[in-house]
Each structure stands twice: as C-alpha cells, then as structure tokens.
Amino acid sequence: MNKKTFLKNVLLFLALLIIVSGHVFIQKLSNYDEVWVYNFARCISIGLLPYKDFSMIITPLFPMICAVFLKIFGNELIVMRVLEVINTAVILFMIYKILERLKVNKNISIIVVLRNILYIFWIFLF
C-alpha cells in the first residue's frame, strides 16, 4: 500500500470518527442498553464472573473487551461512549473497505457509508 492510499484511509477513518462522535457525545442517556453493557463491563472489571456472580442476558465478549478499557482508563460511562465511537467508526470503515475490495465505485461506496451513518443516527433519534 502506498503512502497516498494510506493517507486517504486514515483521513476517511478520522472523518468517520468525527462524524460519529458528533452524534454519540450529544445523545441523552435514554438508551438503557448502554447502561446495561456498562454495568456488565464494570462488574467484570472488578473481578466478578459473568453468569456466576451476576446475571447477563447478552454474550460476554463485548463487556469483557470494555472491562479492559474501564480498568485502564477509569470506571466512567464516557469511556464506554469513546469505545462506541471507535466501534461504530471501525464498522463503517470496514463497510467501505469491503465495498472497495468488491470493486464497487468509490463514490457509491461513500454514499453507502453515509447512508449507514444516517440510518444509525435515525435509530437513536427515537
């Protein structure tokens, strides 16, 4: 991969981070799934075992990953929101790269990614 392609990829990823963070950090705490995942990750970070020490409905992989970051950066909900921004930006970037590998026109790939961003924003409006 040459420097020009690498720079375009980095700029696209940073743009996705900025767009997604503009939405995630201003939303109200009305999505209680976010609080559930935070509590699961918090419990794991203090040493409790899922399904033994506390009840979980979801699978424990994502809370375990979040627990590592809560342990490193502090036990705050803002850490979970930063992880949400990174996770969403990575998913959108991977959609773009998959479409690029499938040799879809770059303009159409960007339109598809922007459509997915609008879809994510629309879900969290209501």
PDB file of C-alpha atoms in Angstrom:
ATOM      1  CA  MET A   1       0.000   0.000   0.000  1.00  0.00           C
ATOM      2  CA  ASN A   2       1.484   3.334  -0.983  1.00  0.00           C
ATOM      3  CA  LYS A   3       1.516   6.471   1.151  1.00  0.00           C
ATOM      4  CA  LYS A   4      -1.264   8.161  -0.792  1.00  0.00           C
ATOM      5  CA  THR A   5      -3.703   5.286  -0.240  1.00  0.00           C
ATOM      6  CA  PHE A   6      -2.695   5.030   3.414  1.00  0.00           C
ATOM      7  CA  LEU A   7      -3.261   8.755   3.915  1.00  0.00           C
ATOM      8  CA  LYS A   8      -6.709   8.551   2.270  1.00  0.00           C
ATOM      9  CA  ASN A   9      -7.662   5.660   4.532  1.00  0.00           C
ATOM     10  CA  VAL A  10      -6.503   7.496   7.652  1.00  0.00           C
ATOM     11  CA  LEU A  11      -8.369  10.662   6.635  1.00  0.00           C
ATOM     12  CA  LEU A  12     -11.535   8.679   5.915  1.00  0.00           C
ATOM     13  CA  PHE A  13     -11.311   6.920   9.284  1.00  0.00           C
ATOM     14  CA  LEU A  14     -10.724  10.221  11.105  1.00  0.00           C
ATOM     15  CA  ALA A  15     -13.682  11.773   9.282  1.00  0.00           C
ATOM     16  CA  LEU A  16     -15.868   8.840  10.338  1.00  0.00           C
ATOM     17  CA  LEU A  17     -14.645   9.231  13.932  1.00  0.00           C
ATOM     18  CA  ILE A  18     -15.542  12.924  13.942  1.00  0.00           C
ATOM     19  CA  ILE A  19     -18.970  12.382  12.371  1.00  0.00           C
ATOM     20  CA  VAL A  20     -19.887   9.552  14.734  1.00  0.00           C
ATOM     21  CA  SER A  21     -18.528  11.320  17.817  1.00  0.00           C
ATOM     22  CA  GLY A  22     -20.603  14.365  16.962  1.00  0.00           C
ATOM     23  CA  HIS A  23     -23.671  12.206  17.381  1.00  0.00           C
ATOM     24  CA  VAL A  24     -22.668   9.908  20.242  1.00  0.00           C
ATOM     25  CA  PHE A  25     -21.443  12.525  22.686  1.00  0.00           C
ATOM     26  CA  ILE A  26     -24.565  14.700  22.453  1.00  0.00           C
ATOM     27  CA  GLN A  27     -27.170  11.971  22.906  1.00  0.00           C
ATOM     28  CA  LYS A  28     -29.089  11.757  26.152  1.00  0.00           C
ATOM     29  CA  LEU A  29     -28.773   8.803  28.474  1.00  0.00           C
ATOM     30  CA  SER A  30     -32.034   7.292  27.282  1.00  0.00           C
ATOM     31  CA  ASN A  31     -30.626   4.111  25.780  1.00  0.00           C
ATOM     32  CA  TYR A  32     -30.652   1.776  28.754  1.00  0.00           C
ATOM     33  CA  ASP A  33     -28.800  -0.917  26.812  1.00  0.00           C
ATOM     34  CA  GLU A  34     -25.773   1.338  27.089  1.00  0.00           C
ATOM     35  CA  VAL A  35     -26.141   1.369  30.873  1.00  0.00           C
ATOM     36  CA  TRP A  36     -26.571  -2.413  30.969  1.00  0.00           C
ATOM     37  CA  VAL A  37     -23.392  -3.026  28.972  1.00  0.00           C
ATOM     38  CA  TYR A  38     -21.562  -0.508  31.145  1.00  0.00           C
ATOM     39  CA  ASN A  39     -22.717  -2.271  34.300  1.00  0.00           C
ATOM     40  CA  PHE A  40     -21.724  -5.674  32.917  1.00  0.00           C
ATOM     41  CA  ALA A  41     -18.282  -4.325  31.985  1.00  0.00           C
ATOM     42  CA  ARG A  42     -17.948  -2.677  35.388  1.00  0.00           C
ATOM     43  CA  CYS A  43     -18.777  -5.936  37.149  1.00  0.00           C
ATOM     44  CA  ILE A  44     -16.222  -7.816  35.060  1.00  0.00           C
ATOM     45  CA  SER A  45     -13.589  -5.118  35.685  1.00  0.00           C
ATOM     46  CA  ILE A  46     -13.938  -5.516  39.458  1.00  0.00           C
ATOM     47  CA  GLY A  47     -13.455  -9.265  39.189  1.00  0.00           C
ATOM     48  CA  LEU A  48     -16.954 -10.723  39.108  1.00  0.00           C
ATOM     49  CA  LEU A  49     -17.661 -13.635  36.785  1.00  0.00           C
ATOM     50  CA  PRO A  50     -20.496 -13.441  34.247  1.00  0.00           C
ATOM     51  CA  TYR A  51     -23.355 -15.910  34.758  1.00  0.00           C
ATOM     52  CA  LYS A  52     -21.923 -16.911  38.139  1.00  0.00           C
ATOM     53  CA  ASP A  53     -21.682 -13.720  40.166  1.00  0.00           C
ATOM     54  CA  PHE A  54     -24.158 -11.645  38.155  1.00  0.00           C
ATOM     55  CA  SER A  55     -26.827 -12.392  35.596  1.00  0.00           C
ATOM     56  CA  MET A  56     -26.288 -11.491  31.940  1.00  0.00           C
ATOM     57  CA  ILE A  57     -28.630 -11.848  29.001  1.00  0.00           C
ATOM     58  CA  ILE A  58     -26.147 -10.910  26.291  1.00  0.00           C
ATOM     59  CA  THR A  59     -22.954 -12.743  25.395  1.00  0.00           C
ATOM     60  CA  PRO A  60     -19.952 -11.555  27.432  1.00  0.00           C
ATOM     61  CA  LEU A  61     -17.388 -10.758  24.712  1.00  0.00           C
ATOM     62  CA  PHE A  62     -18.125  -7.054  24.266  1.00  0.00           C
ATOM     63  CA  PRO A  63     -18.449  -6.362  28.028  1.00  0.00           C
ATOM     64  CA  MET A  64     -15.135  -8.194  28.567  1.00  0.00           C
ATOM     65  CA  ILE A  65     -13.429  -6.002  25.979  1.00  0.00           C
ATOM     66  CA  CYS A  66     -14.984  -2.907  27.558  1.00  0.00           C
ATOM     67  CA  ALA A  67     -13.914  -4.086  31.020  1.00  0.00           C
ATOM     68  CA  VAL A  68     -10.270  -3.943  29.938  1.00  0.00           C
ATOM     69  CA  PHE A  69     -10.691  -0.324  28.880  1.00  0.00           C
ATOM     70  CA  LEU A  70     -12.620   0.544  32.046  1.00  0.00           C
ATOM     71  CA  LYS A  71      -9.782  -0.925  34.093  1.00  0.00           C
ATOM     72  CA  ILE A  72      -7.171   1.089  32.165  1.00  0.00           C
ATOM     73  CA  PHE A  73      -8.919   4.449  31.681  1.00  0.00           C
ATOM     74  CA  GLY A  74     -11.237   4.572  34.685  1.00  0.00           C
ATOM     75  CA  ASN A  75     -14.683   3.417  35.613  1.00  0.00           C
ATOM     76  CA  GLU A  76     -16.698   6.066  33.780  1.00  0.00           C
ATOM     77  CA  LEU A  77     -19.515   5.956  31.245  1.00  0.00           C
ATOM     78  CA  ILE A  78     -17.591   8.343  28.964  1.00  0.00           C
ATOM     79  CA  VAL A  79     -15.067   5.538  28.364  1.00  0.00           C
ATOM     80  CA  MET A  80     -17.923   3.412  27.041  1.00  0.00           C
ATOM     81  CA  ARG A  81     -19.021   6.222  24.750  1.00  0.00           C
ATOM     82  CA  VAL A  82     -15.500   6.584  23.360  1.00  0.00           C
ATOM     83  CA  LEU A  83     -15.482   2.832  22.715  1.00  0.00           C
ATOM     84  CA  GLU A  84     -18.863   3.188  21.000  1.00  0.00           C
ATOM     85  CA  VAL A  85     -17.460   5.877  18.714  1.00  0.00           C
ATOM     86  CA  ILE A  86     -14.416   3.767  17.834  1.00  0.00           C
ATOM     87  CA  ASN A  87     -16.521   0.625  17.322  1.00  0.00           C
ATOM     88  CA  THR A  88     -19.018   2.381  15.039  1.00  0.00           C
ATOM     89  CA  ALA A  89     -16.276   4.112  13.032  1.00  0.00           C
ATOM     90  CA  VAL A  90     -14.440   0.811  12.549  1.00  0.00           C
ATOM     91  CA  ILE A  91     -17.637  -0.892  11.346  1.00  0.00           C
ATOM     92  CA  LEU A  92     -18.345   1.907   8.862  1.00  0.00           C
ATOM     93  CA  PHE A  93     -14.739   1.900   7.654  1.00  0.00           C
ATOM     94  CA  MET A  94     -14.869  -1.873   7.168  1.00  0.00           C
ATOM     95  CA  ILE A  95     -18.054  -1.498   5.115  1.00  0.00           C
ATOM     96  CA  TYR A  96     -16.191   0.953   2.888  1.00  0.00           C
ATOM     97  CA  LYS A  97     -13.169  -1.349   2.558  1.00  0.00           C
ATOM     98  CA  ILE A  98     -15.353  -4.373   1.738  1.00  0.00           C
ATOM     99  CA  LEU A  99     -17.118  -2.410  -0.987  1.00  0.00           C
ATOM    100  CA  GLU A 100     -13.750  -1.234  -2.266  1.00  0.00           C
ATOM    101  CA  ARG A 101     -12.478  -4.810  -2.391  1.00  0.00           C
ATOM    102  CA  LEU A 102     -15.630  -5.828  -4.271  1.00  0.00           C
ATOM    103  CA  LYS A 103     -14.640  -3.168  -6.821  1.00  0.00           C
ATOM    104  CA  VAL A 104     -17.693  -1.010  -6.251  1.00  0.00           C
ATOM    105  CA  ASN A 105     -17.349   2.579  -7.436  1.00  0.00           C
ATOM    106  CA  LYS A 106     -15.760   4.716  -4.676  1.00  0.00           C
ATOM    107  CA  ASN A 107     -18.487   7.348  -4.874  1.00  0.00           C
ATOM    108  CA  ILE A 108     -21.158   4.704  -4.397  1.00  0.00           C
ATOM    109  CA  SER A 109     -19.164   3.197  -1.516  1.00  0.00           C
ATOM    110  CA  ILE A 110     -19.061   6.563   0.240  1.00  0.00           C
ATOM    111  CA  ILE A 111     -22.780   7.057  -0.382  1.00  0.00           C
ATOM    112  CA  VAL A 112     -23.482   3.640   1.169  1.00  0.00           C
ATOM    113  CA  VAL A 113     -21.375   4.512   4.220  1.00  0.00           C
ATOM    114  CA  LEU A 114     -23.109   7.892   4.578  1.00  0.00           C
ATOM    115  CA  ARG A 115     -26.493   6.166   4.258  1.00  0.00           C
ATOM    116  CA  ASN A 116     -25.495   3.827   7.087  1.00  0.00           C
ATOM    117  CA  ILE A 117     -24.438   6.800   9.206  1.00  0.00           C
ATOM    118  CA  LEU A 118     -27.827   8.439   8.649  1.00  0.00           C
ATOM    119  CA  TYR A 119     -29.531   5.147   9.484  1.00  0.00           C
ATOM    120  CA  ILE A 120     -27.600   4.909  12.770  1.00  0.00           C
ATOM    121  CA  PHE A 121     -28.489   8.500  13.625  1.00  0.00           C
ATOM    122  CA  TRP A 122     -32.150   7.904  12.763  1.00  0.00           C
ATOM    123  CA  ILE A 123     -32.363   4.850  15.052  1.00  0.00           C
ATOM    124  CA  PHE A 124     -31.079   6.792  18.036  1.00  0.00           C
ATOM    125  CA  LEU A 125     -33.420   9.734  17.456  1.00  0.00           C
ATOM    126  CA  PHE A 126     -36.419   7.765  18.643  1.00  0.00           C
TER     127      PHE A 126
END
